[in-house]
Amino acid sequence: MELKELFEKSIFPVGGENTAYAQYFDGTSYLNMLSLDQVGIGNVTFEPGCRNHWHIHHAENGGGQILLVTAGKGWYQEWGKEARALKAGDIVNIPANVKHWHGAAKDSAFQHLAIEVPAEGGSTEWCEAVDAEAYNRLG
Ligand code: MN
């Protein structure tokens, strides 16, 4: 799916370019926080080929992240495991304290809602970029 088509089909507003986290992404993404109360929920849109760096949602209790895939094609990978292909309707439960990345397929835009699971002692640690050769071998 092209980015333009995804923008047109998006149920929730796409928001502006995700400049706040751009340093932790390869490629251009868009972020619109749908909820800041009770549970944080962000609508994250990736241009084709865009993915975030390896990162860890740390927590002492609870925490982690849930991804609800709303459009396009993408990937989720945990450190030391095979990447999982994602399409609209897929759900990813990301445990706290697990190193991972998520993002678009190289030939498709991608969009997910990211739900921040409430945590005690929560913080996100950003690590290295996804290896470009490994990414390009996906799919
Ligand atoms: Mn994450």
PDB file of C-alpha atoms and ligand atoms in Angstrom:
ATOM      1  CA  MET A   1       0.000   0.000   0.000  1.00  0.00           C
ATOM      2  CA  GLU A   2       1.286   3.439  -0.878  1.00  0.00           C
ATOM      3  CA  LEU A   3       1.462   6.090   1.829  1.00  0.00           C
ATOM      4  CA  LYS A   4      -1.062   8.303   0.017  1.00  0.00           C
ATOM      5  CA  GLU A   5      -3.637   5.496  -0.067  1.00  0.00           C
ATOM      6  CA  LEU A   6      -3.071   4.721   3.602  1.00  0.00           C
ATOM      7  CA  PHE A   7      -3.543   8.390   4.525  1.00  0.00           C
ATOM      8  CA  GLU A   8      -6.859   8.406   2.621  1.00  0.00           C
ATOM      9  CA  LYS A   9      -8.099   5.210   4.289  1.00  0.00           C
ATOM     10  CA  SER A  10      -6.953   5.914   7.838  1.00  0.00           C
ATOM     11  CA  ILE A  11      -9.843   5.689  10.284  1.00  0.00           C
ATOM     12  CA  PHE A  12      -8.042   7.727  12.946  1.00  0.00           C
ATOM     13  CA  PRO A  13      -6.277  11.003  12.092  1.00  0.00           C
ATOM     14  CA  VAL A  14      -2.679  10.422  11.049  1.00  0.00           C
ATOM     15  CA  GLY A  15      -1.305  13.546  12.688  1.00  0.00           C
ATOM     16  CA  GLY A  16       1.919  15.281  11.818  1.00  0.00           C
ATOM     17  CA  GLU A  17       5.374  14.039  11.033  1.00  0.00           C
ATOM     18  CA  ASN A  18       6.886  12.288  14.036  1.00  0.00           C
ATOM     19  CA  THR A  19       9.765  14.673  14.601  1.00  0.00           C
ATOM     20  CA  ALA A  20       9.914  14.036  18.361  1.00  0.00           C
ATOM     21  CA  TYR A  21      11.119  10.456  17.822  1.00  0.00           C
ATOM     22  CA  ALA A  22      12.723  10.869  14.389  1.00  0.00           C
ATOM     23  CA  GLN A  23      16.168  10.169  15.838  1.00  0.00           C
ATOM     24  CA  TYR A  24      14.978   6.670  16.776  1.00  0.00           C
ATOM     25  CA  PHE A  25      13.515   5.852  13.356  1.00  0.00           C
ATOM     26  CA  ASP A  26      14.941   5.079   9.931  1.00  0.00           C
ATOM     27  CA  GLY A  27      12.598   6.715   7.429  1.00  0.00           C
ATOM     28  CA  THR A  28       9.655   9.021   7.968  1.00  0.00           C
ATOM     29  CA  SER A  29       6.845   8.269  10.390  1.00  0.00           C
ATOM     30  CA  TYR A  30       3.749  10.122  11.597  1.00  0.00           C
ATOM     31  CA  LEU A  31       2.356  10.163  15.128  1.00  0.00           C
ATOM     32  CA  ASN A  32      -0.995  11.211  16.493  1.00  0.00           C
ATOM     33  CA  MET A  33      -1.679  10.615  20.175  1.00  0.00           C
ATOM     34  CA  LEU A  34      -5.321   9.493  20.342  1.00  0.00           C
ATOM     35  CA  SER A  35      -5.365   9.182  24.121  1.00  0.00           C
ATOM     36  CA  LEU A  36      -3.176  10.737  26.793  1.00  0.00           C
ATOM     37  CA  ASP A  37      -5.552   9.927  29.669  1.00  0.00           C
ATOM     38  CA  GLN A  38      -5.868   6.570  31.497  1.00  0.00           C
ATOM     39  CA  VAL A  39      -3.959   4.635  28.832  1.00  0.00           C
ATOM     40  CA  GLY A  40      -1.754   6.282  26.220  1.00  0.00           C
ATOM     41  CA  ILE A  41      -2.689   5.332  22.664  1.00  0.00           C
ATOM     42  CA  GLY A  42      -0.793   6.571  19.641  1.00  0.00           C
ATOM     43  CA  ASN A  43      -1.627   6.192  15.958  1.00  0.00           C
ATOM     44  CA  VAL A  44       1.721   5.501  14.266  1.00  0.00           C
ATOM     45  CA  THR A  45       2.062   5.566  10.476  1.00  0.00           C
ATOM     46  CA  PHE A  46       5.230   4.470   8.650  1.00  0.00           C
ATOM     47  CA  GLU A  47       6.192   5.221   5.057  1.00  0.00           C
ATOM     48  CA  PRO A  48       7.381   2.143   3.116  1.00  0.00           C
ATOM     49  CA  GLY A  49      10.759   1.011   4.463  1.00  0.00           C
ATOM     50  CA  CYS A  50      10.412   3.007   7.689  1.00  0.00           C
ATOM     51  CA  ARG A  51      11.080   1.194  10.976  1.00  0.00           C
ATOM     52  CA  ASN A  52      12.057   2.129  14.472  1.00  0.00           C
ATOM     53  CA  HIS A  53      15.312   1.195  16.167  1.00  0.00           C
ATOM     54  CA  TRP A  54      15.637  -1.695  18.547  1.00  0.00           C
ATOM     55  CA  HIS A  55      14.132  -0.608  21.848  1.00  0.00           C
ATOM     56  CA  ILE A  56      12.978  -1.859  25.222  1.00  0.00           C
ATOM     57  CA  HIS A  57       9.878  -0.816  27.165  1.00  0.00           C
ATOM     58  CA  HIS A  58      11.272  -1.234  30.649  1.00  0.00           C
ATOM     59  CA  ALA A  59       9.014  -1.731  33.659  1.00  0.00           C
ATOM     60  CA  GLU A  60       9.266  -3.054  37.184  1.00  0.00           C
ATOM     61  CA  ASN A  61       5.620  -4.105  37.149  1.00  0.00           C
ATOM     62  CA  GLY A  62       3.133  -4.262  34.275  1.00  0.00           C
ATOM     63  CA  GLY A  63       4.156  -2.306  31.227  1.00  0.00           C
ATOM     64  CA  GLY A  64       5.013  -3.279  27.700  1.00  0.00           C
ATOM     65  CA  GLN A  65       3.055  -2.312  24.624  1.00  0.00           C
ATOM     66  CA  ILE A  66       0.195  -3.624  22.493  1.00  0.00           C
ATOM     67  CA  LEU A  67       0.129  -2.997  18.748  1.00  0.00           C
ATOM     68  CA  LEU A  68      -3.164  -3.109  16.839  1.00  0.00           C
ATOM     69  CA  VAL A  69      -2.379  -3.150  13.139  1.00  0.00           C
ATOM     70  CA  THR A  70      -4.820  -0.980  11.190  1.00  0.00           C
ATOM     71  CA  ALA A  71      -3.374  -0.790   7.661  1.00  0.00           C
ATOM     72  CA  GLY A  72      -0.626  -1.904   5.310  1.00  0.00           C
ATOM     73  CA  LYS A  73       2.136  -4.439   5.792  1.00  0.00           C
ATOM     74  CA  GLY A  74       4.908  -4.474   8.344  1.00  0.00           C
ATOM     75  CA  TRP A  75       7.160  -6.395  10.674  1.00  0.00           C
ATOM     76  CA  TYR A  76       7.670  -7.071  14.376  1.00  0.00           C
ATOM     77  CA  GLN A  77      10.809  -8.702  15.677  1.00  0.00           C
ATOM     78  CA  GLU A  78      12.085  -9.628  19.117  1.00  0.00           C
ATOM     79  CA  TRP A  79      15.821  -9.910  19.713  1.00  0.00           C
ATOM     80  CA  GLY A  80      17.071 -13.403  18.826  1.00  0.00           C
ATOM     81  CA  LYS A  81      13.840 -14.399  17.058  1.00  0.00           C
ATOM     82  CA  GLU A  82      12.557 -14.462  13.487  1.00  0.00           C
ATOM     83  CA  ALA A  83      10.658 -11.374  12.322  1.00  0.00           C
ATOM     84  CA  ARG A  84       6.866 -11.722  12.248  1.00  0.00           C
ATOM     85  CA  ALA A  85       4.996 -10.362   9.218  1.00  0.00           C
ATOM     86  CA  LEU A  86       2.067  -8.077  10.107  1.00  0.00           C
ATOM     87  CA  LYS A  87      -1.086  -7.051   8.268  1.00  0.00           C
ATOM     88  CA  ALA A  88      -4.263  -5.163   9.162  1.00  0.00           C
ATOM     89  CA  GLY A  89      -6.124  -6.900  11.980  1.00  0.00           C
ATOM     90  CA  ASP A  90      -3.031  -8.385  13.610  1.00  0.00           C
ATOM     91  CA  ILE A  91      -2.349  -7.863  17.304  1.00  0.00           C
ATOM     92  CA  VAL A  92       1.069  -7.898  18.937  1.00  0.00           C
ATOM     93  CA  ASN A  93       1.509  -8.166  22.705  1.00  0.00           C
ATOM     94  CA  ILE A  94       4.973  -6.874  23.513  1.00  0.00           C
ATOM     95  CA  PRO A  95       6.095  -7.852  27.000  1.00  0.00           C
ATOM     96  CA  ALA A  96       7.941  -5.356  29.152  1.00  0.00           C
ATOM     97  CA  ASN A  97      11.732  -5.640  29.139  1.00  0.00           C
ATOM     98  CA  VAL A  98      11.940  -7.388  25.743  1.00  0.00           C
ATOM     99  CA  LYS A  99      14.182  -5.816  23.075  1.00  0.00           C
ATOM    100  CA  HIS A 100      12.286  -5.416  19.785  1.00  0.00           C
ATOM    101  CA  TRP A 101      11.505  -3.221  16.788  1.00  0.00           C
ATOM    102  CA  HIS A 102       8.455  -2.629  14.595  1.00  0.00           C
ATOM    103  CA  GLY A 103       7.890  -0.949  11.266  1.00  0.00           C
ATOM    104  CA  ALA A 104       6.793  -1.071   7.655  1.00  0.00           C
ATOM    105  CA  ALA A 105       7.631  -3.594   4.989  1.00  0.00           C
ATOM    106  CA  LYS A 106      10.027  -2.201   2.411  1.00  0.00           C
ATOM    107  CA  ASP A 107       7.295  -2.155  -0.266  1.00  0.00           C
ATOM    108  CA  SER A 108       4.296  -0.993   1.800  1.00  0.00           C
ATOM    109  CA  ALA A 109       3.226   1.766   4.124  1.00  0.00           C
ATOM    110  CA  PHE A 110       2.116   0.537   7.532  1.00  0.00           C
ATOM    111  CA  GLN A 111       0.021   1.759  10.428  1.00  0.00           C
ATOM    112  CA  HIS A 112      -0.615   0.548  13.946  1.00  0.00           C
ATOM    113  CA  LEU A 113      -2.148   1.835  17.116  1.00  0.00           C
ATOM    114  CA  ALA A 114       0.381   1.601  19.946  1.00  0.00           C
ATOM    115  CA  ILE A 115      -1.150   1.116  23.382  1.00  0.00           C
ATOM    116  CA  GLU A 116       1.092   1.898  26.327  1.00  0.00           C
ATOM    117  CA  VAL A 117       0.361  -0.681  28.990  1.00  0.00           C
ATOM    118  CA  PRO A 118       0.427   1.093  32.353  1.00  0.00           C
ATOM    119  CA  ALA A 119       3.612   0.376  34.259  1.00  0.00           C
ATOM    120  CA  GLU A 120       5.305   0.919  37.574  1.00  0.00           C
ATOM    121  CA  GLY A 121       8.786   2.254  36.909  1.00  0.00           C
ATOM    122  CA  GLY A 122       8.221   2.443  33.180  1.00  0.00           C
ATOM    123  CA  SER A 123      10.708   3.904  30.696  1.00  0.00           C
ATOM    124  CA  THR A 124      11.752   3.266  27.099  1.00  0.00           C
ATOM    125  CA  GLU A 125      15.381   2.585  26.199  1.00  0.00           C
ATOM    126  CA  TRP A 126      16.344   3.200  22.552  1.00  0.00           C
ATOM    127  CA  CYS A 127      19.152   1.053  21.161  1.00  0.00           C
ATOM    128  CA  GLU A 128      20.858   0.503  17.800  1.00  0.00           C
ATOM    129  CA  ALA A 129      19.171   0.759  14.391  1.00  0.00           C
ATOM    130  CA  VAL A 130      17.944  -2.419  12.712  1.00  0.00           C
ATOM    131  CA  ASP A 131      20.703  -3.801  10.501  1.00  0.00           C
ATOM    132  CA  ALA A 132      19.887  -2.616   6.969  1.00  0.00           C
ATOM    133  CA  GLU A 133      21.011  -5.843   5.293  1.00  0.00           C
ATOM    134  CA  ALA A 134      18.926  -7.962   7.661  1.00  0.00           C
ATOM    135  CA  TYR A 135      15.926  -5.681   7.074  1.00  0.00           C
ATOM    136  CA  ASN A 136      16.310  -5.806   3.308  1.00  0.00           C
ATOM    137  CA  ARG A 137      16.347  -9.616   3.409  1.00  0.00           C
ATOM    138  CA  LEU A 138      12.880  -9.684   5.035  1.00  0.00           C
ATOM    139  CA  GLY A 139       9.943 -10.652   2.896  1.00  0.00           C
TER     140      GLY A 139
HETATM  141 MN    MN B   1       7.809  -0.858  20.936  1.00  0.00          MN
END
